[in-house]
XYZ file of C-alpha atoms in Angstrom:
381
model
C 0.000 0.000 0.000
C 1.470 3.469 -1.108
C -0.095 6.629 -0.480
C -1.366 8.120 -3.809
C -2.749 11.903 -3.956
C -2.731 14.322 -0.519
C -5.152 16.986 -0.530
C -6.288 20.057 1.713
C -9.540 22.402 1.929
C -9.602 25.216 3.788
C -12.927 25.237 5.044
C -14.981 27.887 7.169
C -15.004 29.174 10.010
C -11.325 28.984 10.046
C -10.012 25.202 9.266
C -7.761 23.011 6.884
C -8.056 19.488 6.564
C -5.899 17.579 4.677
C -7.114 14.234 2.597
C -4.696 11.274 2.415
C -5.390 8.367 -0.173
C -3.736 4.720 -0.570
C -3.636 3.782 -3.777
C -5.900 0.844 -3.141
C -8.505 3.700 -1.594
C -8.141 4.106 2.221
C -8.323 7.529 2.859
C -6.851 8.759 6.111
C -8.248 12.848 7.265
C -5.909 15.192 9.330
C -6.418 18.678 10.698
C -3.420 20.713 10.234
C -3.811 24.424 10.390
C -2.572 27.786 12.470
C -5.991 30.006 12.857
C -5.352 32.843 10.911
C -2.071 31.418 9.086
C -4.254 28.774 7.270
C -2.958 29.502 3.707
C 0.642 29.391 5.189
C 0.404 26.016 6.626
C -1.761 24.752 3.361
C 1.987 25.751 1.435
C 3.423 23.565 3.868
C 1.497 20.623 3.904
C 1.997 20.531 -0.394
C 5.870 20.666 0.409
C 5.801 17.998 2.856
C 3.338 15.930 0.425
C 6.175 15.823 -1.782
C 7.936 12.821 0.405
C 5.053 11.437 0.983
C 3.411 10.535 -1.870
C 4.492 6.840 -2.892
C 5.509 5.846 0.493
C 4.204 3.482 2.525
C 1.567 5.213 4.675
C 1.793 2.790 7.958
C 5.058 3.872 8.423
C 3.678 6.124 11.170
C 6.932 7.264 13.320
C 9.553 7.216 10.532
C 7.213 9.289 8.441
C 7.369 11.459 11.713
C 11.151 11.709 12.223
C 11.626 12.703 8.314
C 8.719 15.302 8.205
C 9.584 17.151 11.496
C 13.555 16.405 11.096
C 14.271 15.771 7.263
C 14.421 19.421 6.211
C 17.245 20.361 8.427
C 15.050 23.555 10.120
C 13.066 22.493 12.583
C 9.857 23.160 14.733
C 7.788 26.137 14.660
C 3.939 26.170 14.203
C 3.701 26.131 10.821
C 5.761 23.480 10.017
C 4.399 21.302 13.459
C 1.023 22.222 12.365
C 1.737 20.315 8.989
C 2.909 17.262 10.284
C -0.096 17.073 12.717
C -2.809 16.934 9.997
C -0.828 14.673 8.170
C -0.046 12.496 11.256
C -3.286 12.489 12.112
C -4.600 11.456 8.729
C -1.817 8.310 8.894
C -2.996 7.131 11.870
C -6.238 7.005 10.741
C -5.493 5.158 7.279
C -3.708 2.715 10.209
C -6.643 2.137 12.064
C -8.767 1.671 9.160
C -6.385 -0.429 7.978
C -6.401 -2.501 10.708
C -9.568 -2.338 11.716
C -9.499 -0.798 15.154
C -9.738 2.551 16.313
C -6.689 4.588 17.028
C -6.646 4.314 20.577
C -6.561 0.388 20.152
C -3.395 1.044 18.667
C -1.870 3.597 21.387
C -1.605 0.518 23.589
C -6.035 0.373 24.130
C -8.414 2.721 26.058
C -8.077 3.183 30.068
C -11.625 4.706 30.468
C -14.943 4.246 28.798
C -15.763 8.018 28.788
C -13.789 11.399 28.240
C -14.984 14.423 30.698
C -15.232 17.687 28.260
C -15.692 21.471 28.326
C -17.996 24.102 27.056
C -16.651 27.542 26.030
C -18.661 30.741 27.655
C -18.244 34.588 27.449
C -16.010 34.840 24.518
C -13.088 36.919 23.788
C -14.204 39.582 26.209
C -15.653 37.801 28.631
C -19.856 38.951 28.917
C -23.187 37.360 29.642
C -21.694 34.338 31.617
C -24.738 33.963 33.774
C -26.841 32.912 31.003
C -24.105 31.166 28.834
C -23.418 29.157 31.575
C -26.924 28.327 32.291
C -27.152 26.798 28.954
C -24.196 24.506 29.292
C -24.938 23.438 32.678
C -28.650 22.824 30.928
C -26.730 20.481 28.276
C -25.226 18.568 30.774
C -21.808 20.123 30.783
C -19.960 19.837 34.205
C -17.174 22.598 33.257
C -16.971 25.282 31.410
C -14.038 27.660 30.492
C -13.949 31.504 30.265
C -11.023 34.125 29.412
C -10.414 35.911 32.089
C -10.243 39.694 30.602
C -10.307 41.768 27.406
C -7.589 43.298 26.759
C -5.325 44.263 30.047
C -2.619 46.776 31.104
C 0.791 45.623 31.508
C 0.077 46.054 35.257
C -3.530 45.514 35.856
C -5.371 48.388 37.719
C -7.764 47.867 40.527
C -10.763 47.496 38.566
C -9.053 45.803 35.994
C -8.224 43.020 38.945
C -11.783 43.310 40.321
C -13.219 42.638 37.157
C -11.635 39.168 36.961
C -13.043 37.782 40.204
C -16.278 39.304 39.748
C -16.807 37.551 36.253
C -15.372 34.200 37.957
C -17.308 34.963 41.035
C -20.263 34.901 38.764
C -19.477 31.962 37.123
C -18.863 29.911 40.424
C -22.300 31.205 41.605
C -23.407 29.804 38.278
C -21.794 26.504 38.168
C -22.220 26.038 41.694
C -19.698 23.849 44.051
C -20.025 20.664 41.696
C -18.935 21.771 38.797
C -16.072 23.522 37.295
C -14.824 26.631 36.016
C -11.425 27.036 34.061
C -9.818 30.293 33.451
C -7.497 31.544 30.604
C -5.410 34.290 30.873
C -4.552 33.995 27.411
C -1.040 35.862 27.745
C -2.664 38.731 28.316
C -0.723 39.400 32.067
C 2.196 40.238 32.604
C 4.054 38.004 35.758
C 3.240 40.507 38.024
C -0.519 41.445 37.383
C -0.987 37.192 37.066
C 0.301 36.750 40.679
C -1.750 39.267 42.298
C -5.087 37.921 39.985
C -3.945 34.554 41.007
C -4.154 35.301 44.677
C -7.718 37.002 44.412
C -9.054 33.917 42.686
C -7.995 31.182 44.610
C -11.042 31.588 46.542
C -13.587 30.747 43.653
C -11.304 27.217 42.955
C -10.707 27.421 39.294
C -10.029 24.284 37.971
C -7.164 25.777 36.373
C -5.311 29.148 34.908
C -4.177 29.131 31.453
C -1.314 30.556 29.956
C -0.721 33.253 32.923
C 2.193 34.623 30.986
C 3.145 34.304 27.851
C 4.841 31.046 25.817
C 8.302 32.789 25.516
C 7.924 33.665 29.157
C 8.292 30.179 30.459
C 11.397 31.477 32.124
C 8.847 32.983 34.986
C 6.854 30.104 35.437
C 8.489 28.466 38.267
C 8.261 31.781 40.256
C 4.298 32.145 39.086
C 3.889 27.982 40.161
C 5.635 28.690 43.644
C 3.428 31.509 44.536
C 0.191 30.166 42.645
C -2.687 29.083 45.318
C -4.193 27.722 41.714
C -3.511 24.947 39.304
C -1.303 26.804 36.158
C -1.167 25.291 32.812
C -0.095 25.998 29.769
C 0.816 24.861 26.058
C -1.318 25.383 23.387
C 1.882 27.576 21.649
C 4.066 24.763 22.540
C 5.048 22.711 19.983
C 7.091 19.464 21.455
C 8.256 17.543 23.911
C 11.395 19.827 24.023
C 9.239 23.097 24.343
C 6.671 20.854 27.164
C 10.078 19.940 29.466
C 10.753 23.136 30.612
C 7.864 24.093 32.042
C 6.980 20.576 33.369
C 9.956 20.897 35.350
C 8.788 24.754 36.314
C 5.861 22.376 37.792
C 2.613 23.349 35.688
C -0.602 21.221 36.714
C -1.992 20.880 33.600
C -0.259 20.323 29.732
C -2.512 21.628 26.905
C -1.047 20.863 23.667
C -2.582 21.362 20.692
C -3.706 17.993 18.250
C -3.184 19.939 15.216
C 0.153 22.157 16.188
C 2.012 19.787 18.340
C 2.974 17.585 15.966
C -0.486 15.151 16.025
C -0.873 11.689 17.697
C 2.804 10.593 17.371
C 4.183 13.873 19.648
C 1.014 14.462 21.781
C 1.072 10.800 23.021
C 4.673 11.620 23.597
C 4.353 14.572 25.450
C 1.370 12.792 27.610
C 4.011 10.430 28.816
C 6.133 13.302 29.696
C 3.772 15.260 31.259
C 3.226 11.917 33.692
C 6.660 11.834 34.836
C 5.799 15.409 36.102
C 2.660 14.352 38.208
C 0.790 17.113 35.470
C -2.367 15.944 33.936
C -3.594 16.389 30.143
C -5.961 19.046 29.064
C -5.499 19.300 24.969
C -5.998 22.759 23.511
C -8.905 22.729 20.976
C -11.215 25.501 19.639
C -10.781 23.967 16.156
C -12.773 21.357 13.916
C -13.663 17.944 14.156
C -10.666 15.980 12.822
C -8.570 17.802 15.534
C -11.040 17.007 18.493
C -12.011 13.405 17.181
C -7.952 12.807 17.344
C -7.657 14.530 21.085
C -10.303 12.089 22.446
C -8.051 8.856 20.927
C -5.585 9.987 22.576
C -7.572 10.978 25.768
C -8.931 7.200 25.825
C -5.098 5.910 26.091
C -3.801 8.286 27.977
C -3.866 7.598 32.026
C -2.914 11.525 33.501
C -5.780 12.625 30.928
C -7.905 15.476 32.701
C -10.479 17.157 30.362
C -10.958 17.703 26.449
C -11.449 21.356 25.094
C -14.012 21.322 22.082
C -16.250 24.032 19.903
C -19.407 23.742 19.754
C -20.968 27.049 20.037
C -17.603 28.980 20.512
C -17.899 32.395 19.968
C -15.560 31.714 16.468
C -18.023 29.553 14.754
C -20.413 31.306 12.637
C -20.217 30.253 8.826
C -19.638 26.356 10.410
C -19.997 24.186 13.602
C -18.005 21.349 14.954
C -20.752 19.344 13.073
C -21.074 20.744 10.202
C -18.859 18.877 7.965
C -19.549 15.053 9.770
C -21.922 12.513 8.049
C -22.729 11.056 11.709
C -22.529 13.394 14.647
C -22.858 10.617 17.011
C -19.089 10.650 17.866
C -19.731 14.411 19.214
C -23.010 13.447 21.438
C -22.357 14.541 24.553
C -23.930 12.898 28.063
C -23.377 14.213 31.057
C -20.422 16.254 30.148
C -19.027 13.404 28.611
C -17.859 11.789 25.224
C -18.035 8.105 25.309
C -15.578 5.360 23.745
C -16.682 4.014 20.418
C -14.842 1.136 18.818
C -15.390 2.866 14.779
C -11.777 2.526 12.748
C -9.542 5.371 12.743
C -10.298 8.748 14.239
C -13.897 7.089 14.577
C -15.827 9.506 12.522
C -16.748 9.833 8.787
C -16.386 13.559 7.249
C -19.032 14.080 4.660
C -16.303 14.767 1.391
C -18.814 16.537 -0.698
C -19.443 19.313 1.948
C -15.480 19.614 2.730
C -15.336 20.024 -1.122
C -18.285 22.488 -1.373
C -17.240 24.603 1.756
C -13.424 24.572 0.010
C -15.095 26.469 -2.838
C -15.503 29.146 -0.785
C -12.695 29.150 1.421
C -12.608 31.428 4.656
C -9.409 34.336 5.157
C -9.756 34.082 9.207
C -7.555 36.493 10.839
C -7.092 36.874 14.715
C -8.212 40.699 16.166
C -5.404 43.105 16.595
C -5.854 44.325 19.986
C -4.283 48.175 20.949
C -4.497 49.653 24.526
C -6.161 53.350 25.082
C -2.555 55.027 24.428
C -2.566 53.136 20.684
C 0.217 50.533 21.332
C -0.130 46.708 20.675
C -2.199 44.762 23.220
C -2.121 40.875 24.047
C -4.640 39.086 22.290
């Protein structure tokens, strides 16, 4: 078996997948895009399609050491974005190859069901109370929520009192038996992030996200030591190399990203890291199906697994939905906050090919906000 023709469609709201065909017709689907870069990383994918194209496509983790390490320049999130999709799409010509789902082949599944959260407030953070309401009405037993808009390099008073009170509305929400993550999103510096950190302990957020900055993971052991709350961090973190450092700094939580970190080859990687470290998996995903149907194989294998980000209804999905391009949304049902195991080949879920190919027609150009403070310089997105 050889893989024959690799393909990609950029597809609203702001995806890529990628198409991978045997020649004797197994197709394999990845997920490899950079939201807002997605042109860049479609370049990417056609250079790296180059190798692959007559090799043999079960040659998962050689395929992996050429794409990521063959080209002499390494990492990056363009490039790691590219050999996620197409990782993922090889693992799941694999499974459906073999007949068993992915996770069958990461060693088999250590629970039945994968805990999940909702998305609420959006990217400055409003009408929690009733968006909260509405998950908790789904059956959702966490939600997450940024913390701020937009924030001065050292908060101000009502800046700081802003943050609990939208948290302190959300635990009144949620109530004590359910959970509320927050994400900080880079937008604090060290400083403002320890005094927030302090203030919120109180409300027990399941977790802060990114408190500072990727290229500030220098300041993270100083932020851990001094942090009354779980920190975690690592959806702009690319590998195991760029996951070490702050595991050691002593994060709670590792969030990489399915379709940046290199796929199912580097995430299951960076899972087993991550235990070494006593930290627990969270993967980063606001993105399409392909990417979340691979974070929940890996979820299923993986035993320091904590929760699975996902979409639906995210404040970023208007033209499309997490279910918009699936011919079965069962995979996607959740109960009780929950995504259950299913035993489908693969990724476990079938994309409907003639709306990928319609929706590619039209195409999306998805850009990220630029963000300024009242003075007119560059703010934190």
């Amino acid at each position: 078996m050889k893989i024959d023709r690799i393909e990609t469609f950029l597809v609203p709201p702001r995806w890529l997948f990628c198409r991978v065909e045997t020649d004797d017709g197994v197709v394999g689907w990845g997920e490899p895009v950079v939201e807002g870069r997605a042109e860049v990383v479609r370049a990417a994918v056609d250079v790296l399609a180059e190798y692959l194209v007559g090799q043999d496509p079960l040659r998962i983790q050689d395929h992996w050491q050429v794409l990521t390490k063959g080209g002499f320049y390494r990492g990056g999130p363009v490039l790691s974005s590219a050999v996620a999709g197409l990782d993922q799409a090889l693992w799941d010509i694999a499974g459906k190859t073999y007949g068993a789902p992915v996770h069958a082949l990461l060693g088999g599944p250590v629970r039945d069901r994968v805990r999940v959260y909702a998305w609420v407030g959006g990217d400055e953070p409003a009408q929690l109370t009733e968006q909260i309401a509405a998950q908790v009405e789904a059956g959702f037993t966490a939600v997450k929520m940024n913390a701020a808009g937009a924030t001065s390099p050292l908060a101000t008073a009502a800046e700081t009192a802003a943050v609990v009170a939208r948290v302190s509305a959300a635990r009144d929400a949620l109530g004590p038996e359910r959970d509320v993550a927050v994400d900080f999103h880079g937008r604090f510096t060290a400083a403002s992030a320890r005094r927030v950190l302090a203030e919120l302990a109180p409300l027990h957020p399941l977790f802060v996200e990114e408190p500072v900055l990727p290229e500030q993971g220098h300041l993270l052991p100083g932020l851990v030591s001094a942090s009354p709350v779980p920190l975690a961090t690592g959806e702009r973190l690319y590998s195991r190399a760029e996951f070490l450092p702050v595991l050691a700094a002593g994060i709670a939580v590792a969030q990489p990203d399915l379709s940046h970190a290199g796929g199912i080859s580097e995430v299951h990687r960076i899972a087993s890291l991550a235990e070494t470290y006593g930290a627990q998996l969270a993967p980063h995903c606001p993105l399409g199906p392909i990417s979340l149907a691979a974070g929940l194989q890996v979820a299923f294998a993986t035993p320091n697994f904590l929760i699975q980000e996902q979409s639906r209804g995210i404040h970023y999905n208007k033209e499309a939905d997490l279910l918009s391009y699936l011919v079965d949304p069962e995979p996607f049902r959740f109960v009780d906050g929950h995504a259950h195991r299913g035993d489908a080949p693969g990724l476990g879920i079938t994309l409907d090919e003639s709306a990928v190919r319609a929706a590619d027609r039209t195409g999306h150009r998805w850009r990220n906000p630029v963000w300024r403070h009242a003075d007119g310089s560059f703010a934190e997105w």
